[in-house]
Amino acid sequence: METIKGTVEHIVFRNSSNGYTVAHFDIDGDLVTVVGNFDELNHGEYLKLTGYWTEHKNYGDQFTMETYAMEIPTSAEGITRYLASGILPGIGEKTAKAIVERFGEETLDILDNHPDRLSEIKGIGKKTLEGIKEVYYEQREVRQIMIQIQDYGISASWAMKLYKTYKSDTISVLLNNPYQMIEDIRGIGFKIADQIASQLGFERSSPGRILAGINYSLGECYNRGNTFMTENELVKTSCKILGVDEDEVVNQLGELVLLGRIIQEEVNDQRVYYPRNLYEAEDNVALIMARISQSKYKIPDVNIDKKIEEYEKDMSIILDNKQREAIAAAVENGVIVITGGPGTGKTTIINGIVRIFKDLGLKTVLSAPTGRAAKRITETTGHEAKTIHRLLEYEYSENDDFPSFSKDESDPLEADAIIVDESSMIDIVLMNSLLMAIQPGTRLIMVGDADQLPSVGPGNVLKDIIESGAIKVLSLERIYRQSEESMISVNAFEINQGNMPDINNDSDFLFLNKNDGDKLLRDILKIVTENLPIAKGFDSIQDIQVISPMKNGKVGVINLNKELQAVLNPARDNCAQREFGTVIYREGDKVMQIKNNYRLKWEDTIGFEQGEGIYNGDIGTLEEISDRNKSFTILFNDGKRIVYDFDQMDEITHAYAMTVHKSQGSEFPVVVMPIVGGPPLFLNRKLLYTAVTRAKKMLVLMGNQYVFRQMIKSAESQDRQTALRERIVNYLNNPML
């Protein structure tokens, strides 16, 4: 390890999400490229950097920073460069030299203790002097606190986060309760706070540490999709993380409940604990669902059967009894659920409901949990659908940590009926936000496939609502959307029933038995790039989507994207590319947006409109990478073109391959999926069924037939711990509802 000291001259690139930075430093008069993770870096700062020298194949020698600390230059030359860097207003290179020539190595003492003497320098008037004093005093406080924090062994990156949050109270907060950082500072979790507390001398058994550890353990609900943890589960998890006895954890549980930070409940004769916001969301969803299921809705004075017949005649279709019942139920009930697999006519029913409601003078709004799901329902119905976030008018919180919505009980949605497609993807928090914005008298029609994977976020909303028995449920089982040659919908139904499907490799449902891992990867690449395009005419990038059950491994999403990029979009002359961490992005790449960004501006290349907002899961092509403008441009499949800054590259990923969860809400002409061994709780029927139902024209499963059979036999992934169903029932039995 080497140590160098210098001044920040220019920040070339910065990733705001992880702090990865490329910057030019003035090191003793030489310009040096430094790379590393800086939480905060400002032009003109003087830092001590510890790390090692490397040689980049394109950019030459650079210093890779491992740790850094704020310092004050001591030599006359260093002080001159420090002052000339622009860190103080009104001081350029000429004035900086004049100051140091006048005061020498005492310059910083003059700034600290006798700043008015700067007026002795030609060019520094009263106004400039006041500006210098104000900025320097603020910087001095920052510098003193930062140096003191780093004396405790805390890295400069976390030290800056602490100072930005607590200002002059930073040291006090650290010494009194460092675990307060978990709640106050984004990015600091229990492990980081615990490491800092340990450096400050806090004991393992300190009450503040145990309280924070329990809270952190309960946060596993978010990772597992649960809304609560049992007491036994929470105590054991907390003990493992904290390294303390169970008695110490149990003694502090009651304190957290008294403080109102977690909620204690009895569920199925078990004592359980909720994170507060998940308890409030689950309880409120149950209350509202119970209320609207019992509310009386004004039924239009119209012959519904006749309206349905008119719809059939106009569309040249014949609905079965279940489909007719679903359309009628939407008119007659305040809330209904329509569930069914692919090809069972859900879209036909949605079209019928929208058509009849329009004839009755009722305003209907279509929505879905994701951008791709909303786009798909827009395409299949011909009626605009919005994401739930957009429908509720997403607003930014001050620090963008959590979404908030302008539509709520005080400003509800103006609609007579709200149809929500892909309802299985809605988590409990989003469902609560939606219900809060539905005013009395508005019908809610939830459409989805209850047998697909549940939401990524906590809860099992659609399943719990169905099983509560409080809501009228229309289950569609008859398959319509298939030609005589199609087996995708038929086999999806068989898989969902736990039966081995009819595999005929002359149909559109193929299973290719491949047991060698290396050969499986090669065969996937060949079928995507050669076999399907040549034999069937499918486009390797636009038509074929590779879906994998896992992220890691030879046929996991990460490696598949790397290998598919190498064959579908290899490096070539006049094709710009850019490294981002371990990934190389290249012009022509198939990419996906992986977070909602409601501020990004787009231009519609089809309708020539302009607007804002792009959504998690949207897919497009990386059109241009501009080193000159430090930007990249993506043309999304719906025609929207967006220009990003380089530091927003963390918002995208390659989309040659994606996980099953990421594929939810979408359909693709062709799906290719590897079937390989893995954790039994992860590789299950629900995941397989979800993947199979993404394919419209052809499905190719490749891998181990034994694993395929085991997935079909595995009826459930690990059950989620939720109590929405029980809460709805309890509220229905409450005469005070």
XYZ file of C-alpha atoms in Angstrom:
737
model
C 0.000 0.000 0.000
C 1.162 3.521 -0.846
C 0.061 6.896 0.516
C -0.255 10.049 -1.563
C -1.624 13.517 -0.746
C -3.183 16.017 -3.072
C -6.000 18.319 -4.127
C -9.118 17.351 -6.090
C -8.808 19.054 -9.495
C -11.580 17.480 -11.580
C -14.264 14.823 -11.059
C -14.419 12.826 -14.291
C -17.147 10.327 -13.356
C -19.231 9.549 -10.307
C -21.835 6.866 -9.563
C -24.128 8.413 -6.954
C -25.517 5.051 -5.777
C -22.236 3.422 -4.701
C -19.805 6.370 -4.689
C -17.502 4.920 -7.357
C -15.537 7.885 -8.668
C -12.893 8.689 -11.229
C -11.119 11.963 -10.427
C -7.993 13.924 -11.274
C -5.826 14.938 -8.297
C -3.009 17.451 -8.196
C -0.210 15.509 -6.481
C 2.824 17.775 -6.020
C 2.123 19.494 -9.313
C 1.419 16.315 -11.307
C -2.111 15.429 -12.480
C -2.949 11.876 -11.304
C -6.050 9.794 -12.074
C -7.583 8.306 -8.908
C -10.384 5.716 -8.823
C -12.306 4.404 -5.833
C -15.442 4.718 -3.734
C -15.768 8.228 -2.316
C -18.969 9.058 -0.491
C -18.417 12.778 -0.976
C -15.823 14.487 -3.097
C -15.583 18.190 -3.846
C -13.329 20.217 -6.079
C -10.442 21.712 -4.112
C -10.457 19.279 -1.151
C -7.035 18.183 0.102
C -6.975 14.452 0.899
C -4.588 11.742 2.021
C -5.147 8.641 -0.119
C -4.014 5.099 0.654
C -4.033 2.494 -2.103
C -2.006 1.082 -4.979
C -0.987 1.898 -8.546
C -2.524 0.043 -11.516
C -2.271 0.335 -15.269
C -5.576 0.623 -17.137
C -5.530 -0.772 -20.684
C -7.166 2.369 -22.094
C -6.336 5.141 -19.624
C -2.830 4.292 -18.463
C -1.503 4.634 -14.891
C -4.034 5.344 -12.177
C -4.157 5.166 -8.392
C -6.775 2.849 -6.873
C -7.861 4.335 -3.559
C -8.641 1.981 -0.659
C -9.005 4.546 2.155
C -8.866 8.314 2.377
C -8.861 11.063 4.977
C -9.227 14.841 4.929
C -6.003 16.696 5.602
C -4.648 20.216 5.588
C -1.631 20.958 3.362
C 1.429 22.171 5.254
C 3.968 23.258 2.631
C 3.784 26.677 1.001
C 3.393 25.027 -2.400
C 0.611 22.733 -1.139
C -1.251 25.615 0.517
C -1.024 27.634 -2.708
C -2.548 24.822 -4.771
C -5.195 24.309 -2.071
C -6.257 27.961 -2.116
C -6.042 28.238 -5.913
C -8.294 25.227 -6.426
C -11.421 27.385 -6.234
C -12.433 26.093 -2.824
C -12.738 29.685 -1.533
C -14.740 32.363 -3.386
C -12.755 35.124 -5.041
C -9.374 33.407 -4.771
C -7.758 32.330 -8.020
C -4.206 31.248 -8.738
C -2.787 34.795 -8.754
C -4.414 35.774 -5.442
C -3.473 32.441 -3.841
C 0.187 33.036 -4.691
C -0.016 36.558 -3.291
C -1.501 35.291 -0.002
C 1.149 32.616 0.459
C 3.957 35.001 -0.527
C 2.691 37.401 2.157
C 2.039 34.916 4.978
C 4.044 31.800 4.013
C 3.413 28.646 6.059
C 1.403 30.735 8.542
C -1.337 31.208 5.926
C -3.748 28.685 7.446
C -3.202 30.157 10.923
C -4.112 33.550 9.463
C -7.271 32.066 7.936
C -8.186 30.364 11.221
C -7.432 33.147 13.677
C -6.854 36.461 11.863
C -8.857 36.302 8.619
C -9.275 40.099 8.439
C -5.569 40.358 7.566
C -6.432 38.966 4.102
C -7.501 42.523 3.282
C -3.784 43.322 3.139
C -3.720 41.450 -0.173
C -4.405 43.511 -3.279
C -7.675 42.448 -4.910
C -9.400 41.239 -1.715
C -12.042 43.806 -0.852
C -14.583 43.839 1.941
C -17.217 41.834 0.048
C -14.737 39.176 -1.075
C -13.315 38.950 2.456
C -16.737 38.312 3.987
C -17.413 35.546 1.438
C -14.037 33.921 2.176
C -14.621 34.039 5.944
C -18.096 32.519 5.690
C -17.009 29.613 3.489
C -13.757 28.979 5.364
C -15.463 28.899 8.783
C -17.925 26.352 7.511
C -15.142 24.285 5.993
C -13.103 24.553 9.182
C -15.985 23.072 11.191
C -16.357 20.283 8.661
C -12.615 19.634 8.652
C -12.283 19.605 12.445
C -15.227 17.260 12.927
C -14.121 15.037 10.057
C -10.615 14.712 11.460
C -12.006 13.971 14.927
C -14.397 11.339 13.539
C -11.595 9.699 11.597
C -9.541 9.570 14.804
C -12.202 7.121 16.025
C -11.330 4.842 13.116
C -14.351 5.804 10.996
C -13.703 6.063 7.268
C -13.893 9.424 5.561
C -16.808 8.284 3.399
C -19.010 7.526 6.404
C -17.663 10.538 8.275
C -18.997 12.843 5.559
C -22.421 11.154 5.655
C -22.513 11.697 9.413
C -21.560 15.344 9.159
C -24.078 16.079 6.418
C -26.833 14.685 8.659
C -25.888 15.909 12.132
C -23.633 18.949 11.470
C -22.212 20.244 14.775
C -24.034 17.502 16.749
C -22.111 14.729 14.963
C -19.739 13.852 17.797
C -22.550 13.990 20.374
C -24.725 11.560 18.403
C -21.808 9.186 17.899
C -20.877 9.079 21.558
C -24.454 8.797 22.860
C -26.177 6.425 20.409
C -24.402 5.541 17.173
C -27.286 3.214 16.271
C -29.411 6.307 15.670
C -27.609 6.475 12.321
C -29.613 3.492 11.046
C -32.855 5.466 11.100
C -31.389 8.801 10.036
C -28.900 8.026 7.271
C -29.703 6.211 4.075
C -27.176 3.454 3.357
C -26.148 2.877 6.972
C -27.604 -0.370 8.232
C -27.034 -2.288 11.419
C -23.736 -3.852 10.367
C -22.070 -0.533 9.553
C -23.468 1.176 12.662
C -22.365 -1.786 14.762
C -18.855 -1.602 13.353
C -18.673 2.120 14.162
C -20.097 1.540 17.650
C -17.492 -1.137 18.279
C -14.722 1.280 17.304
C -16.207 3.765 19.764
C -16.084 1.180 22.568
C -19.765 0.214 22.882
C -20.248 -3.212 24.516
C -21.961 -6.106 22.752
C -24.661 -6.259 25.423
C -25.497 -2.540 25.451
C -29.288 -1.978 25.307
C -29.041 0.356 22.303
C -27.160 -2.290 20.338
C -29.666 -5.035 21.151
C -32.634 -2.806 20.258
C -31.030 -1.966 16.930
C -30.167 -5.619 16.278
C -33.758 -6.758 16.865
C -35.051 -4.061 14.539
C -32.527 -5.121 11.898
C -33.522 -8.785 12.271
C -37.194 -7.917 11.825
C -36.244 -6.253 8.551
C -35.837 -9.774 7.119
C -39.588 -9.577 6.508
C -38.845 -7.387 3.477
C -36.343 -9.866 2.023
C -38.577 -12.904 2.536
C -41.859 -11.335 1.469
C -43.372 -11.700 4.949
C -45.285 -9.095 6.906
C -44.317 -10.478 10.338
C -41.963 -12.850 12.172
C -42.856 -15.259 14.949
C -41.344 -14.520 18.348
C -39.184 -17.657 18.248
C -37.912 -16.802 14.754
C -37.176 -13.180 15.680
C -35.365 -14.085 18.914
C -33.171 -16.737 17.278
C -32.322 -14.495 14.301
C -31.464 -11.594 16.629
C -29.263 -13.782 18.860
C -27.351 -15.016 15.839
C -26.728 -11.501 14.547
C -25.933 -9.960 17.923
C -24.003 -12.851 19.476
C -25.889 -12.523 22.796
C -28.116 -14.787 24.904
C -31.847 -15.154 24.240
C -32.724 -13.593 27.606
C -31.038 -10.328 26.605
C -33.059 -10.197 23.369
C -36.371 -11.092 25.030
C -35.842 -8.395 27.674
C -35.519 -5.707 24.986
C -38.417 -6.874 22.794
C -40.945 -5.352 25.164
C -39.054 -2.047 25.086
C -39.349 -1.838 21.293
C -43.080 -2.558 21.526
C -43.527 0.152 24.181
C -41.635 2.601 21.996
C -44.046 1.785 19.165
C -41.238 0.861 16.779
C -42.514 -2.690 16.304
C -45.992 -4.171 16.747
C -46.775 -7.290 18.779
C -49.805 -9.376 17.728
C -51.331 -12.841 18.098
C -51.736 -14.699 14.784
C -53.014 -18.277 14.767
C -52.250 -18.606 18.489
C -48.664 -17.469 17.982
C -47.045 -14.293 19.243
C -45.668 -12.423 16.258
C -43.943 -9.093 15.582
C -44.427 -6.665 12.693
C -42.371 -3.758 11.393
C -44.725 -0.870 12.113
C -45.356 0.208 8.516
C -46.154 -3.366 7.378
C -48.612 -3.800 10.251
C -50.371 -0.545 9.419
C -50.533 -1.428 5.709
C -51.866 -4.953 6.279
C -54.424 -3.839 8.863
C -55.677 -0.957 6.726
C -55.971 -3.102 3.581
C -58.022 -5.634 5.544
C -60.319 -2.945 6.950
C -60.955 -1.280 3.579
C -61.466 -4.585 1.739
C -63.967 -5.680 4.371
C -65.805 -2.369 4.117
C -66.070 -2.232 0.344
C -67.087 -5.890 0.164
C -70.055 -5.052 2.410
C -70.962 -1.742 0.803
C -74.065 -1.380 -1.343
C -73.380 -0.155 -4.863
C -75.930 1.423 -7.127
C -76.605 -0.996 -9.962
C -77.492 0.741 -13.235
C -81.052 0.157 -14.415
C -80.038 -1.760 -17.508
C -80.364 -5.223 -18.966
C -76.803 -6.506 -18.477
C -77.452 -9.689 -20.456
C -78.505 -7.619 -23.423
C -75.416 -5.431 -23.130
C -73.219 -8.522 -23.080
C -74.970 -9.879 -26.176
C -74.319 -6.582 -27.976
C -70.634 -6.831 -27.042
C -70.472 -10.410 -28.360
C -72.116 -9.394 -31.630
C -69.833 -6.405 -32.184
C -66.696 -8.436 -31.436
C -67.910 -11.571 -33.274
C -67.280 -13.753 -30.226
C -69.250 -16.073 -27.982
C -68.578 -15.836 -24.243
C -69.012 -18.835 -21.974
C -71.133 -18.651 -18.816
C -68.155 -17.882 -16.556
C -67.045 -14.964 -18.719
C -70.570 -13.565 -18.859
C -70.817 -13.937 -15.081
C -67.545 -12.047 -14.619
C -68.719 -9.074 -16.687
C -72.067 -8.963 -14.889
C -70.344 -9.263 -11.492
C -68.207 -6.220 -12.271
C -71.387 -4.174 -12.656
C -73.197 -5.628 -9.656
C -70.396 -5.685 -7.037
C -68.132 -3.127 -5.412
C -65.066 -5.354 -5.641
C -64.373 -8.588 -7.501
C -61.375 -10.738 -8.379
C -61.036 -12.330 -11.823
C -58.284 -14.932 -11.877
C -57.086 -17.345 -14.500
C -54.072 -18.575 -16.408
C -52.907 -17.605 -19.900
C -55.439 -17.937 -22.676
C -58.460 -18.073 -20.368
C -59.999 -14.857 -21.684
C -59.093 -12.277 -19.037
C -58.406 -9.601 -21.669
C -61.710 -10.335 -23.415
C -63.494 -9.798 -20.104
C -61.624 -6.545 -19.412
C -62.612 -5.264 -22.855
C -66.231 -6.218 -22.207
C -66.295 -4.452 -18.837
C -64.738 -1.273 -20.266
C -67.129 -1.314 -23.228
C -70.286 -1.798 -21.149
C -69.248 0.711 -18.477
C -68.628 3.272 -21.222
C -72.115 2.602 -22.642
C -73.490 3.195 -19.141
C -71.669 6.521 -18.863
C -69.238 5.209 -16.256
C -65.561 6.223 -16.237
C -63.170 3.266 -16.098
C -59.447 3.479 -15.311
C -56.981 0.715 -16.236
C -53.828 0.125 -14.229
C -51.062 -2.398 -13.524
C -48.176 -2.652 -11.027
C -45.351 -2.280 -13.576
C -44.641 -0.274 -16.704
C -44.393 -3.347 -18.920
C -47.647 -4.787 -17.558
C -49.401 -1.457 -18.150
C -47.993 -1.289 -21.672
C -49.162 -4.832 -22.432
C -52.735 -4.233 -21.233
C -52.768 -0.987 -23.253
C -51.780 -2.930 -26.377
C -54.228 -5.806 -25.846
C -57.264 -3.672 -24.943
C -56.645 -0.521 -26.963
C -57.300 1.545 -23.814
C -54.586 3.466 -21.978
C -53.371 1.810 -18.790
C -51.147 3.507 -16.210
C -48.832 2.082 -13.611
C -50.306 2.263 -10.121
C -47.535 4.712 -9.175
C -48.431 6.996 -12.067
C -52.165 6.615 -11.387
C -51.653 7.690 -7.777
C -49.403 10.559 -8.931
C -46.050 9.697 -7.431
C -44.325 12.511 -5.571
C -40.757 12.804 -4.330
C -39.928 12.801 -0.676
C -37.203 15.203 0.390
C -34.461 12.569 0.116
C -36.205 10.261 -2.383
C -36.033 7.346 0.082
C -39.716 6.486 -0.074
C -42.465 7.125 -2.591
C -45.408 9.241 -1.626
C -48.572 9.839 -3.579
C -50.694 12.917 -4.045
C -53.787 10.740 -4.482
C -55.134 9.528 -1.143
C -58.274 9.761 0.995
C -58.101 13.566 0.926
C -57.744 13.673 -2.878
C -59.154 10.373 -4.200
C -59.142 9.031 -7.731
C -61.953 10.271 -9.940
C -63.333 7.066 -11.455
C -66.429 4.883 -11.362
C -64.376 1.713 -11.764
C -60.684 0.832 -11.440
C -59.399 -2.294 -13.163
C -56.001 -3.523 -11.934
C -54.306 -6.136 -14.128
C -51.468 -8.436 -12.951
C -52.764 -8.062 -9.386
C -50.575 -10.904 -8.102
C -47.607 -8.521 -8.369
C -49.005 -5.953 -5.895
C -47.329 -5.929 -2.465
C -49.104 -4.963 0.738
C -47.680 -1.408 0.919
C -48.680 -0.508 -2.656
C -52.098 -2.113 -2.177
C -52.657 0.065 0.865
C -51.752 3.201 -1.087
C -54.165 2.226 -3.873
C -57.083 1.523 -1.527
C -56.511 4.787 0.339
C -57.146 6.635 -2.937
C -60.388 4.817 -3.837
C -63.434 6.766 -2.768
C -66.741 5.169 -1.718
C -68.803 4.152 -4.722
C -65.827 3.320 -6.951
C -65.740 -0.297 -8.095
C -62.446 -2.224 -7.851
C -61.841 -5.065 -10.305
C -58.671 -7.059 -9.641
C -57.488 -9.237 -12.520
C -54.564 -11.635 -12.301
C -53.201 -15.123 -12.085
C -53.147 -16.229 -8.458
C -50.883 -19.163 -9.336
C -47.962 -16.980 -10.441
C -45.138 -15.896 -8.171
C -46.238 -13.398 -5.519
C -44.996 -9.822 -5.361
C -41.322 -9.032 -4.899
C -42.248 -6.881 -1.892
C -43.880 -8.096 1.350
C -47.291 -9.727 1.341
C -49.338 -12.226 -0.617
C -52.146 -9.839 -1.387
C -54.119 -11.484 -4.192
C -53.969 -14.955 -2.666
C -54.973 -13.706 0.801
C -57.905 -11.707 -0.582
C -59.161 -14.722 -2.526
C -58.809 -17.085 0.450
C -60.579 -14.678 2.815
C -63.877 -15.557 1.123
C -64.993 -11.946 1.516
C -64.698 -11.030 -2.141
C -66.560 -12.469 -5.127
C -64.001 -14.458 -7.121
C -64.422 -15.563 -10.737
C -61.937 -18.331 -11.586
C -61.393 -18.913 -15.303
C -60.181 -22.370 -16.320
C -61.225 -22.914 -19.916
C -58.418 -22.095 -22.360
C -59.274 -20.083 -25.466
C -56.070 -18.451 -26.647
C -54.481 -21.244 -28.659
C -54.439 -22.625 -32.151
C -54.662 -26.318 -32.837
C -50.869 -26.461 -32.949
C -50.239 -24.557 -29.690
C -49.400 -26.414 -26.499
C -48.073 -23.560 -24.319
C -51.354 -22.699 -22.565
C -52.394 -26.365 -22.310
C -49.090 -27.426 -20.751
C -49.028 -24.395 -18.456
C -52.399 -25.568 -17.127
C -51.051 -29.104 -16.624
C -47.959 -27.839 -14.802
C -50.154 -25.706 -12.566
C -52.177 -28.801 -11.685
C -48.999 -30.671 -10.775
C -49.100 -32.896 -13.856
C -46.260 -33.682 -16.238
C -47.090 -31.860 -19.497
C -47.344 -33.436 -22.924
C -43.946 -32.759 -24.450
C -43.895 -32.943 -28.212
C -40.848 -31.293 -29.663
C -42.679 -30.762 -32.928
C -44.985 -28.293 -31.148
C -44.350 -24.831 -29.688
C -43.524 -26.345 -26.267
C -40.058 -27.905 -26.358
C -37.978 -29.618 -23.698
C -34.380 -30.397 -24.670
C -32.698 -32.772 -22.233
C -29.223 -31.369 -21.433
C -27.303 -32.580 -18.387
C -23.835 -31.135 -19.019
C -23.534 -27.588 -17.596
C -20.890 -26.346 -20.039
C -22.709 -27.865 -23.008
C -26.016 -26.414 -21.789
C -24.558 -22.903 -21.937
C -23.178 -23.481 -25.438
C -26.510 -24.932 -26.604
C -28.443 -21.929 -25.236
C -26.169 -19.580 -27.158
C -26.564 -21.651 -30.320
C -30.349 -21.915 -30.158
C -30.676 -18.149 -29.571
C -28.202 -17.058 -32.236
C -28.607 -19.768 -34.904
C -31.288 -22.438 -34.561
C -34.378 -20.356 -33.855
C -33.485 -17.456 -36.183
C -32.647 -19.799 -39.085
C -35.405 -22.392 -38.627
C -38.239 -20.114 -37.417
C -37.201 -16.622 -38.464
C -37.181 -15.187 -34.940
C -34.949 -12.190 -34.219
C -32.318 -13.117 -31.609
C -32.655 -9.829 -29.709
C -36.177 -8.542 -30.348
C -38.142 -11.826 -30.292
C -36.199 -14.216 -28.067
C -35.996 -13.691 -24.307
C -33.778 -15.885 -22.138
C -35.180 -16.314 -18.624
C -33.237 -18.013 -15.839
C -34.386 -19.089 -12.375
C -31.144 -17.821 -10.820
C -28.657 -14.958 -10.979
C -25.394 -16.841 -10.413
C -23.810 -19.877 -12.051
C -22.955 -20.722 -15.660
C -26.562 -20.372 -16.781
C -27.486 -17.689 -14.264
C -28.572 -14.269 -15.495
C -25.223 -12.545 -14.850
C -23.142 -14.978 -16.902
C -25.810 -15.456 -19.571
C -25.915 -11.721 -20.207
C -22.140 -11.626 -20.544
C -22.055 -14.613 -22.936
C -25.051 -13.483 -24.995
C -23.603 -9.991 -25.365
C -20.348 -11.517 -26.647
C -22.130 -13.327 -29.495
C -25.020 -10.957 -30.230
C -23.206 -7.625 -29.837
C -19.436 -8.169 -29.799
C -16.850 -5.411 -29.530
C -16.018 -3.829 -32.876
C -14.472 -0.727 -34.385
C -16.570 2.452 -34.283
C -18.849 0.947 -31.598
C -18.498 2.871 -28.344
C -18.525 1.029 -25.055
C -18.125 1.894 -21.402
C -17.073 -0.079 -18.348
C -19.252 0.102 -15.277
C -17.829 -1.959 -12.444
C -17.382 -5.468 -13.865
C -19.861 -4.888 -16.717
C -19.168 -3.503 -20.174
C -22.023 -1.651 -21.862
C -21.855 -1.326 -25.618
C -23.857 0.522 -28.249
C -26.490 -1.889 -29.566
C -26.924 -3.709 -26.243
C -30.336 -4.929 -25.127
C -30.860 -3.263 -21.739
C -33.470 -2.917 -19.011
C -34.329 -0.108 -16.613
C -34.114 -1.555 -13.082
C -35.590 1.247 -10.965
C -38.475 3.659 -11.312
C -37.238 7.125 -12.248
C -40.056 9.616 -12.519
C -37.825 12.579 -13.316
C -36.127 11.316 -16.469
C -37.291 13.215 -19.532
C -38.157 11.302 -22.709
C -39.048 12.074 -26.299
C -41.484 9.820 -28.116
C -40.029 8.908 -31.512
C -43.429 7.653 -32.695
C -45.872 10.333 -31.591
C -43.227 13.074 -31.167
C -44.462 13.837 -27.667
C -42.384 14.657 -24.607
C -42.815 13.595 -21.018
C -41.187 12.329 -17.853
C -40.794 8.950 -16.191
C -39.378 5.517 -16.950
C -40.192 2.348 -15.036
C -38.494 -0.659 -13.541
C -38.587 -3.436 -16.161
C -38.787 -1.290 -19.305
C -36.614 -2.762 -22.080
C -34.792 -1.003 -24.901
C -31.620 -0.679 -26.951
C -28.529 1.244 -25.874
C -28.362 3.577 -28.843
C -25.383 5.812 -28.146
C -22.546 6.293 -25.652
C -21.016 9.772 -25.732
C -17.742 10.285 -23.861
C -17.814 13.901 -24.957
C -21.205 14.593 -23.347
C -20.690 12.026 -20.576
C -24.057 10.536 -21.464
C -25.723 7.503 -22.995
C -28.993 7.193 -24.891
C -31.559 4.375 -24.775
C -34.378 3.866 -27.268
C -37.057 1.905 -25.437
C -39.301 -0.602 -27.185
C -42.332 1.675 -26.847
C -40.560 4.418 -28.843
C -39.389 6.576 -25.943
C -35.839 7.891 -26.227
C -34.018 8.940 -23.049
C -30.617 10.545 -22.560
C -28.902 9.557 -19.292
C -25.842 10.957 -17.537
C -22.978 8.513 -17.017
C -23.609 8.495 -13.263
C -27.052 6.967 -13.937
C -25.585 3.799 -15.387
C -26.530 2.008 -12.162
C -30.176 2.343 -13.256
C -29.804 -0.138 -16.115
C -28.703 -3.733 -16.661
C -28.330 -6.028 -19.631
C -31.581 -7.689 -20.716
C -30.426 -10.496 -23.002
C -31.330 -12.649 -19.979
C -33.490 -11.844 -16.954
C -34.796 -13.545 -13.815
C -38.293 -15.008 -13.651
C -39.329 -12.276 -11.216
C -38.180 -9.572 -13.637
C -40.192 -11.216 -16.434
C -43.504 -10.967 -14.566
C -46.093 -8.798 -16.233
C -44.534 -9.334 -19.667
C -45.008 -11.636 -22.615
C -42.370 -12.464 -25.218
C -42.697 -14.174 -28.609
C -40.103 -16.786 -27.576
C -38.833 -17.779 -24.139
C -35.734 -19.912 -23.623
C -35.138 -21.136 -20.061
C -32.455 -23.366 -18.522
C -33.632 -25.990 -16.033
C -30.857 -26.811 -13.561
C -30.592 -27.897 -9.946
C -30.799 -25.459 -7.072
C -32.437 -24.865 -3.665
C -35.746 -26.821 -3.462
C -37.548 -23.869 -1.877
C -36.529 -21.730 -4.829
C -37.034 -24.084 -7.771
C -40.730 -24.850 -7.524
C -43.910 -25.163 -9.548
C -44.966 -21.547 -9.079
C -41.677 -20.259 -10.500
C -41.816 -22.708 -13.427
C -45.448 -21.843 -14.175
C -44.669 -18.104 -14.112
C -41.804 -18.579 -16.586
C -43.816 -20.826 -18.933
C -46.678 -18.340 -19.113
C -44.345 -15.588 -20.395
C -44.111 -17.277 -23.847
C -46.566 -16.369 -26.631
C -45.367 -18.272 -29.711
C -42.680 -20.693 -28.524
C -41.186 -22.012 -25.298
C -37.861 -23.843 -25.154
C -36.906 -25.457 -21.845
C -33.356 -26.825 -21.748
C -31.734 -28.862 -19.014
C -32.279 -31.673 -16.544
C -35.560 -33.536 -16.895
C -35.363 -34.827 -13.315
C -35.161 -31.234 -12.004
C -38.089 -30.354 -14.302
C -40.209 -33.111 -12.725
C -39.203 -32.071 -9.211
C -40.213 -28.461 -9.891
C -43.648 -29.629 -11.021
C -44.047 -31.776 -7.883
C -42.952 -28.944 -5.597
C -46.365 -27.367 -5.039
C -45.217 -24.296 -3.139
C -42.247 -22.240 -2.350
C -41.950 -21.460 1.335
C -45.275 -20.046 2.505
C -45.186 -16.352 3.239
C -46.071 -15.264 6.737
C -48.973 -12.865 6.356
C -52.269 -12.332 8.160
C -54.284 -10.319 5.646
C -56.744 -13.156 5.113
C -57.417 -13.518 8.858
C -57.723 -9.760 9.331
C -60.318 -9.420 6.565
C -62.373 -12.207 8.147
C -62.074 -10.625 11.603
C -63.254 -7.254 10.328
C -66.189 -8.886 8.536
C -67.218 -10.477 11.838
C -66.952 -7.140 13.632
C -70.417 -5.551 14.002
C -68.779 -2.120 14.398
C -67.327 -2.230 10.850
